[in-house]
C-alpha atoms as an extended CHARMM CRD file, in Angstrom:
* protein
*
       186  EXT
         1         1  MET       CA           -116.5750000000      135.4830000000      227.7230000000  PROA      1               0.0000000000
         2         2  LYS       CA           -115.1090000000      132.0850000000      228.6280000000  PROA      2               0.0000000000
         3         3  LYS       CA           -112.7550000000      132.2700000000      225.6050000000  PROA      3               0.0000000000
         4         4  LEU       CA           -111.5660000000      135.6970000000      226.7280000000  PROA      4               0.0000000000
         5         5  ALA       CA           -110.7850000000      134.3590000000      230.2010000000  PROA      5               0.0000000000
         6         6  VAL       CA           -108.8280000000      131.4300000000      228.7210000000  PROA      6               0.0000000000
         7         7  ILE       CA           -106.8720000000      133.7580000000      226.4210000000  PROA      7               0.0000000000
         8         8  LEU       CA           -106.0720000000      136.1140000000      229.3280000000  PROA      8               0.0000000000
         9         9  ALA       CA           -104.9320000000      133.1670000000      231.4570000000  PROA      9               0.0000000000
        10        10  MET       CA           -102.6610000000      131.9360000000      228.6500000000  PROA      10              0.0000000000
        11        11  LEU       CA           -101.1980000000      135.4280000000      228.2000000000  PROA      11              0.0000000000
        12        12  MET       CA           -100.4760000000      135.6630000000      231.9260000000  PROA      12              0.0000000000
        13        13  VAL       CA            -98.7050000000      132.2750000000      231.8880000000  PROA      13              0.0000000000
        14        14  CYS       CA            -96.6180000000      133.3850000000      228.8830000000  PROA      14              0.0000000000
        15        15  ALA       CA            -95.7800000000      136.6830000000      230.5950000000  PROA      15              0.0000000000
        16        16  LEU       CA            -94.6160000000      134.8160000000      233.7040000000  PROA      16              0.0000000000
        17        17  CYS       CA            -92.4460000000      132.5140000000      231.5900000000  PROA      17              0.0000000000
        18        18  PHE       CA            -90.7740000000      135.4030000000      229.7900000000  PROA      18              0.0000000000
        19        19  THR       CA            -90.2880000000      137.3440000000      233.0150000000  PROA      19              0.0000000000
        20        20  ALA       CA            -88.6670000000      134.3290000000      234.6780000000  PROA      20              0.0000000000
        21        21  CYS       CA            -86.1420000000      134.0530000000      231.8470000000  PROA      21              0.0000000000
        22        22  GLY       CA            -84.5200000000      137.4050000000      232.6190000000  PROA      22              0.0000000000
        23        23  ASP       CA            -81.9330000000      138.7280000000      230.1950000000  PROA      23              0.0000000000
        24        24  ASP       CA            -80.1770000000      135.4200000000      229.4700000000  PROA      24              0.0000000000
        25        25  GLY       CA            -81.2410000000      133.1070000000      232.2760000000  PROA      25              0.0000000000
        26        26  GLU       CA            -77.9600000000      133.6350000000      234.1280000000  PROA      26              0.0000000000
        27        27  VAL       CA            -77.9590000000      132.6850000000      237.7860000000  PROA      27              0.0000000000
        28        28  VAL       CA            -75.0600000000      134.2780000000      239.6410000000  PROA      28              0.0000000000
        29        29  PRO       CA            -73.8060000000      131.9350000000      242.3700000000  PROA      29              0.0000000000
        30        30  ASP       CA            -74.4510000000      133.1110000000      245.9450000000  PROA      30              0.0000000000
        31        31  GLY       CA            -71.7040000000      135.3340000000      247.3040000000  PROA      31              0.0000000000
        32        32  MET       CA            -70.1140000000      135.7870000000      243.8720000000  PROA      32              0.0000000000
        33        33  LYS       CA            -70.0850000000      138.3200000000      241.0530000000  PROA      33              0.0000000000
        34        34  ARG       CA            -69.5100000000      137.8800000000      237.3270000000  PROA      34              0.0000000000
        35        35  ILE       CA            -66.3220000000      139.5580000000      236.0970000000  PROA      35              0.0000000000
        36        36  SER       CA            -66.3560000000      138.4190000000      232.4740000000  PROA      36              0.0000000000
        37        37  ASP       CA            -68.3690000000      139.6320000000      229.5230000000  PROA      37              0.0000000000
        38        38  PRO       CA            -69.5560000000      136.4380000000      227.8080000000  PROA      38              0.0000000000
        39        39  ALA       CA            -70.2070000000      138.4020000000      224.6070000000  PROA      39              0.0000000000
        40        40  LEU       CA            -66.4710000000      139.1810000000      224.4420000000  PROA      40              0.0000000000
        41        41  VAL       CA            -64.8700000000      136.0520000000      225.8620000000  PROA      41              0.0000000000
        42        42  GLY       CA            -67.4560000000      133.2600000000      225.5000000000  PROA      42              0.0000000000
        43        43  TYR       CA            -67.4690000000      132.2050000000      229.1590000000  PROA      43              0.0000000000
        44        44  TYR       CA            -68.8000000000      133.1830000000      232.5610000000  PROA      44              0.0000000000
        45        45  LEU       CA            -66.1900000000      133.7230000000      235.2530000000  PROA      45              0.0000000000
        46        46  TYR       CA            -67.3860000000      134.4560000000      238.7730000000  PROA      46              0.0000000000
        47        47  VAL       CA            -65.2860000000      135.4780000000      241.7700000000  PROA      47              0.0000000000
        48        48  PRO       CA            -66.2220000000      136.0390000000      245.4030000000  PROA      48              0.0000000000
        49        49  GLU       CA            -67.9080000000      139.4160000000      245.9190000000  PROA      49              0.0000000000
        50        50  THR       CA            -65.0110000000      140.5430000000      248.1270000000  PROA      50              0.0000000000
        51        51  TRP       CA            -62.4210000000      140.1310000000      245.3420000000  PROA      51              0.0000000000
        52        52  VAL       CA            -61.4530000000      143.2050000000      243.3050000000  PROA      52              0.0000000000
        53        53  SER       CA            -62.0780000000      142.6990000000      239.6000000000  PROA      53              0.0000000000
        54        54  GLU       CA            -60.3970000000      144.1340000000      236.5420000000  PROA      54              0.0000000000
        55        55  LEU       CA            -61.4980000000      143.6520000000      232.9380000000  PROA      55              0.0000000000
        56        56  ASN       CA            -58.9990000000      144.6530000000      230.2970000000  PROA      56              0.0000000000
        57        57  SER       CA            -59.5660000000      143.8570000000      226.6250000000  PROA      57              0.0000000000
        58        58  GLY       CA            -60.5670000000      140.2330000000      226.9500000000  PROA      58              0.0000000000
        59        59  VAL       CA            -58.1150000000      139.3450000000      229.7290000000  PROA      59              0.0000000000
        60        60  VAL       CA            -60.3150000000      138.8800000000      232.7590000000  PROA      60              0.0000000000
        61        61  SER       CA            -58.7020000000      139.2050000000      236.1710000000  PROA      61              0.0000000000
        62        62  ALA       CA            -59.3410000000      139.8090000000      239.8400000000  PROA      62              0.0000000000
        63        63  TYR       CA            -57.2380000000      139.9070000000      242.9640000000  PROA      63              0.0000000000
        64        64  HSD       CA            -58.0430000000      139.0010000000      246.5330000000  PROA      64              0.0000000000
        65        65  SER       CA            -57.5970000000      142.3780000000      248.2660000000  PROA      65              0.0000000000
        66        66  LEU       CA            -55.2830000000      145.3220000000      248.7820000000  PROA      66              0.0000000000
        67        67  THR       CA            -53.4850000000      143.3880000000      251.5230000000  PROA      67              0.0000000000
        68        68  ASP       CA            -53.3050000000      140.0740000000      249.6110000000  PROA      68              0.0000000000
        69        69  ALA       CA            -52.4200000000      140.4100000000      245.9350000000  PROA      69              0.0000000000
        70        70  SER       CA            -53.2500000000      136.7740000000      245.1490000000  PROA      70              0.0000000000
        71        71  SER       CA            -54.9050000000      136.8740000000      241.7490000000  PROA      71              0.0000000000
        72        72  ILE       CA            -56.9020000000      134.9570000000      239.2000000000  PROA      72              0.0000000000
        73        73  VAL       CA            -56.4900000000      135.6340000000      235.4720000000  PROA      73              0.0000000000
        74        74  ALA       CA            -58.4120000000      134.0680000000      232.5910000000  PROA      74              0.0000000000
        75        75  ASN       CA            -56.9270000000      134.0450000000      229.1000000000  PROA      75              0.0000000000
        76        76  GLN       CA            -57.9240000000      132.5310000000      225.8130000000  PROA      76              0.0000000000
        77        77  TRP       CA            -56.2690000000      132.4140000000      222.4310000000  PROA      77              0.0000000000
        78        78  ASN       CA            -56.3190000000      130.4590000000      219.2000000000  PROA      78              0.0000000000
        79        79  LEU       CA            -54.5430000000      127.1360000000      219.2620000000  PROA      79              0.0000000000
        80        80  PRO       CA            -50.8910000000      127.6380000000      218.3470000000  PROA      80              0.0000000000
        81        81  GLU       CA            -49.6360000000      125.7100000000      215.3560000000  PROA      81              0.0000000000
        82        82  GLY       CA            -48.8240000000      122.1050000000      216.2200000000  PROA      82              0.0000000000
        83        83  VAL       CA            -51.0090000000      122.1330000000      219.3410000000  PROA      83              0.0000000000
        84        84  ALA       CA            -53.9460000000      119.7380000000      219.4740000000  PROA      84              0.0000000000
        85        85  THR       CA            -54.1420000000      118.8770000000      223.1750000000  PROA      85              0.0000000000
        86        86  VAL       CA            -53.5630000000      120.5310000000      226.5230000000  PROA      86              0.0000000000
        87        87  ASP       CA            -50.4680000000      118.3380000000      226.9070000000  PROA      87              0.0000000000
        88        88  ASP       CA            -49.1370000000      119.7970000000      223.6240000000  PROA      88              0.0000000000
        89        89  TRP       CA            -49.8450000000      123.3300000000      224.8770000000  PROA      89              0.0000000000
        90        90  TRP       CA            -48.0860000000      122.6530000000      228.1830000000  PROA      90              0.0000000000
        91        91  ALA       CA            -45.0720000000      121.0920000000      226.4440000000  PROA      91              0.0000000000
        92        92  GLN       CA            -44.6550000000      124.2960000000      224.4030000000  PROA      92              0.0000000000
        93        93  TYR       CA            -44.8180000000      126.5160000000      227.4870000000  PROA      93              0.0000000000
        94        94  VAL       CA            -42.5750000000      124.6430000000      229.9220000000  PROA      94              0.0000000000
        95        95  PRO       CA            -39.3680000000      125.8520000000      228.1780000000  PROA      95              0.0000000000
        96        96  VAL       CA            -40.7470000000      129.4200000000      228.2660000000  PROA      96              0.0000000000
        97        97  PHE       CA            -41.4610000000      129.0900000000      231.9970000000  PROA      97              0.0000000000
        98        98  GLU       CA            -38.0190000000      127.5920000000      232.6310000000  PROA      98              0.0000000000
        99        99  ASN       CA            -36.3280000000      130.4820000000      230.7900000000  PROA      99              0.0000000000
       100       100  THR       CA            -38.5330000000      133.1910000000      232.3300000000  PROA      100             0.0000000000
       101       101  PHE       CA            -38.8510000000      132.1660000000      235.9560000000  PROA      101             0.0000000000
       102       102  ASN       CA            -36.0350000000      131.5360000000      238.3930000000  PROA      102             0.0000000000
       103       103  THR       CA            -36.2430000000      128.0730000000      239.9410000000  PROA      103             0.0000000000
       104       104  PHE       CA            -39.3470000000      126.9320000000      238.0360000000  PROA      104             0.0000000000
       105       105  ALA       CA            -40.5470000000      123.6290000000      239.5310000000  PROA      105             0.0000000000
       106       106  LEU       CA            -43.6620000000      121.6660000000      238.6070000000  PROA      106             0.0000000000
       107       107  GLU       CA            -45.3930000000      120.3290000000      241.7370000000  PROA      107             0.0000000000
       108       108  SER       CA            -48.3470000000      118.5100000000      240.1900000000  PROA      108             0.0000000000
       109       109  ASP       CA            -50.2110000000      117.8000000000      236.9880000000  PROA      109             0.0000000000
       110       110  GLU       CA            -53.6720000000      116.2630000000      237.1560000000  PROA      110             0.0000000000
       111       111  GLU       CA            -56.7480000000      115.9290000000      235.0070000000  PROA      111             0.0000000000
       112       112  CYS       CA            -59.8410000000      117.8910000000      235.9730000000  PROA      112             0.0000000000
       113       113  TYR       CA            -62.7900000000      119.6270000000      234.3290000000  PROA      113             0.0000000000
       114       114  LEU       CA            -63.3540000000      123.2840000000      233.5480000000  PROA      114             0.0000000000
       115       115  GLY       CA            -66.8430000000      124.3170000000      232.5510000000  PROA      115             0.0000000000
       116       116  GLY       CA            -67.7010000000      120.6850000000      231.8850000000  PROA      116             0.0000000000
       117       117  VAL       CA            -64.7490000000      120.2350000000      229.5150000000  PROA      117             0.0000000000
       118       118  LYS       CA            -61.8160000000      117.9290000000      230.2820000000  PROA      118             0.0000000000
       119       119  ALA       CA            -58.8370000000      120.0000000000      231.4360000000  PROA      119             0.0000000000
       120       120  HSD       CA            -55.4490000000      119.7900000000      233.1640000000  PROA      120             0.0000000000
       121       121  LYS       CA            -54.4740000000      121.4740000000      236.4080000000  PROA      121             0.0000000000
       122       122  TYR       CA            -50.7960000000      122.3310000000      236.8210000000  PROA      122             0.0000000000
       123       123  VAL       CA            -49.3540000000      123.6080000000      240.1030000000  PROA      123             0.0000000000
       124       124  TYR       CA            -45.8280000000      124.9980000000      240.0450000000  PROA      124             0.0000000000
       125       125  THR       CA            -43.5040000000      127.3430000000      241.8910000000  PROA      125             0.0000000000
       126       126  ALA       CA            -41.0890000000      130.0010000000      240.7150000000  PROA      126             0.0000000000
       127       127  LYS       CA            -39.1550000000      132.8940000000      242.1980000000  PROA      127             0.0000000000
       128       128  LEU       CA            -40.0620000000      136.3970000000      241.0460000000  PROA      128             0.0000000000
       129       129  PRO       CA            -39.1310000000      139.9300000000      242.0750000000  PROA      129             0.0000000000
       130       130  ALA       CA            -41.4160000000      141.0620000000      244.8950000000  PROA      130             0.0000000000
       131       131  SER       CA            -40.7870000000      144.3770000000      246.5660000000  PROA      131             0.0000000000
       132       132  ASP       CA            -43.3970000000      143.9310000000      249.3140000000  PROA      132             0.0000000000
       133       133  ALA       CA            -42.9150000000      140.2350000000      250.0480000000  PROA      133             0.0000000000
       134       134  GLU       CA            -41.6900000000      139.4480000000      253.5440000000  PROA      134             0.0000000000
       135       135  ASN       CA            -39.8920000000      136.2210000000      252.6250000000  PROA      135             0.0000000000
       136       136  LYS       CA            -37.7010000000      137.3690000000      249.7590000000  PROA      136             0.0000000000
       137       137  ASP       CA            -34.1570000000      136.1880000000      249.2400000000  PROA      137             0.0000000000
       138       138  GLU       CA            -30.9550000000      138.2470000000      249.0140000000  PROA      138             0.0000000000
       139       139  ASN       CA            -31.7400000000      138.9820000000      245.3340000000  PROA      139             0.0000000000
       140       140  GLY       CA            -35.1780000000      140.4230000000      246.1390000000  PROA      140             0.0000000000
       141       141  LEU       CA            -36.9490000000      137.3320000000      244.8220000000  PROA      141             0.0000000000
       142       142  ALA       CA            -39.8860000000      135.6880000000      246.5600000000  PROA      142             0.0000000000
       143       143  LEU       CA            -41.2900000000      132.2170000000      246.0330000000  PROA      143             0.0000000000
       144       144  PHE       CA            -44.6470000000      132.2270000000      244.2480000000  PROA      144             0.0000000000
       145       145  ARG       CA            -47.0300000000      129.3300000000      243.6300000000  PROA      145             0.0000000000
       146       146  PHE       CA            -49.1860000000      129.0890000000      240.5490000000  PROA      146             0.0000000000
       147       147  MET       CA            -52.1360000000      126.9450000000      239.5770000000  PROA      147             0.0000000000
       148       148  GLN       CA            -53.0680000000      126.8440000000      235.9160000000  PROA      148             0.0000000000
       149       149  VAL       CA            -56.1680000000      125.0770000000      234.6920000000  PROA      149             0.0000000000
       150       150  ALA       CA            -56.1470000000      124.7210000000      230.9190000000  PROA      150             0.0000000000
       151       151  THR       CA            -58.5810000000      123.2770000000      228.4180000000  PROA      151             0.0000000000
       152       152  ILE       CA            -59.1680000000      123.3370000000      224.6850000000  PROA      152             0.0000000000
       153       153  ARG       CA            -62.5800000000      124.0900000000      223.2590000000  PROA      153             0.0000000000
       154       154  ARG       CA            -63.6420000000      125.0170000000      219.7350000000  PROA      154             0.0000000000
       155       155  GLY       CA            -60.0950000000      125.7110000000      218.5320000000  PROA      155             0.0000000000
       156       156  MET       CA            -59.2040000000      127.8830000000      221.5150000000  PROA      156             0.0000000000
       157       157  VAL       CA            -56.9700000000      127.3550000000      224.5460000000  PROA      157             0.0000000000
       158       158  TYR       CA            -58.5580000000      128.5890000000      227.7750000000  PROA      158             0.0000000000
       159       159  VAL       CA            -56.2770000000      129.0680000000      230.7760000000  PROA      159             0.0000000000
       160       160  ILE       CA            -57.1850000000      130.2030000000      234.2700000000  PROA      160             0.0000000000
       161       161  THR       CA            -54.1540000000      131.0880000000      236.3680000000  PROA      161             0.0000000000
       162       162  TYR       CA            -54.1470000000      131.5260000000      240.1300000000  PROA      162             0.0000000000
       163       163  THR       CA            -50.9910000000      133.2760000000      241.4010000000  PROA      163             0.0000000000
       164       164  SER       CA            -50.0060000000      133.8390000000      244.9980000000  PROA      164             0.0000000000
       165       165  LEU       CA            -47.0140000000      134.1550000000      247.2520000000  PROA      165             0.0000000000
       166       166  ALA       CA            -46.1720000000      130.6220000000      248.3800000000  PROA      166             0.0000000000
       167       167  ASP       CA            -47.0470000000      131.3660000000      252.0060000000  PROA      167             0.0000000000
       168       168  THR       CA            -50.5840000000      132.6350000000      251.1680000000  PROA      168             0.0000000000
       169       169  PHE       CA            -51.4060000000      130.1700000000      248.3760000000  PROA      169             0.0000000000
       170       170  GLU       CA            -53.3040000000      127.6890000000      250.5710000000  PROA      170             0.0000000000
       171       171  ALA       CA            -55.3400000000      130.4190000000      252.3040000000  PROA      171             0.0000000000
       172       172  ASN       CA            -57.2200000000      131.2440000000      249.0900000000  PROA      172             0.0000000000
       173       173  LEU       CA            -57.6860000000      127.7390000000      247.6770000000  PROA      173             0.0000000000
       174       174  ALA       CA            -61.3310000000      127.5020000000      248.8100000000  PROA      174             0.0000000000
       175       175  ASP       CA            -62.1140000000      130.7100000000      246.8850000000  PROA      175             0.0000000000
       176       176  VAL       CA            -60.1640000000      129.5160000000      243.8490000000  PROA      176             0.0000000000
       177       177  GLN       CA            -61.9430000000      126.1560000000      243.8530000000  PROA      177             0.0000000000
       178       178  MET       CA            -65.2940000000      127.9780000000      244.0430000000  PROA      178             0.0000000000
       179       179  ILE       CA            -64.2080000000      130.1070000000      241.0480000000  PROA      179             0.0000000000
       180       180  LEU       CA            -63.2510000000      127.0130000000      239.0510000000  PROA      180             0.0000000000
       181       181  ASP       CA            -66.4000000000      125.0980000000      240.0560000000  PROA      181             0.0000000000
       182       182  ASN       CA            -68.6440000000      127.9400000000      238.8580000000  PROA      182             0.0000000000
       183       183  PHE       CA            -66.8360000000      128.6470000000      235.5720000000  PROA      183             0.0000000000
       184       184  LYS       CA            -68.9990000000      127.9200000000      232.5450000000  PROA      184             0.0000000000
       185       185  PHE       CA            -68.8010000000      128.3420000000      228.8200000000  PROA      185             0.0000000000
       186       186  GLU       CA            -71.4950000000      130.2330000000      226.9660000000  PROA      186             0.0000000000
C-alpha cells in the first residue's frame, strides 16, 4: 500500500511538470501578442496587443492602428554572396536605398543586441510618396524615419524595420523598444 502511494505521488508530480510545460514553454510578455510562427521563421516576434498584425508568407508585420500607419516588419533571408557581417550587408544596401529613396540620410548607426545576438541599429530618413500625410512637399512626398535592426545568425540575415512618418516616429519608440526587447530566436 505504501509503494502504491509513493507511485501515485510520483505520477502526480510528473503530471504537474508536464502540465506546466504547456505546448512549448512559451511565455507571452504581458500586454503583447505573438505575430510570428516560429515553425516558419525561427523566431518569436511580439507586438503590443493593440497593434494590428499581418502574417504573409514568412514576412511578419504589424502596424500601430488605422489612424497611425507606423509599422514593424521582420524579414529574413540567406546571406547574399560576399556578405559575412552586418556591416557588409549594410554596405550592399546603402546604394540601393540611395537610388530608391529621395533624400536618403543616415542619422545613426550603433551596435545593439537582437534576441541575444550582436546586431546593428540604423536610423535613417527618406522622402516617399504619401497621399494622407499632412506634411508633404510640393511633389507629394513626406519625410519618413526608419529604424532597422539587423543581425546575422546561422547563415541568415534577420532585419526588423520600424517605419513611420517623421513626426510620429518618436511617439511609438517605447512600443518598438518593447518589441525589440522581447524578440527571441527559437
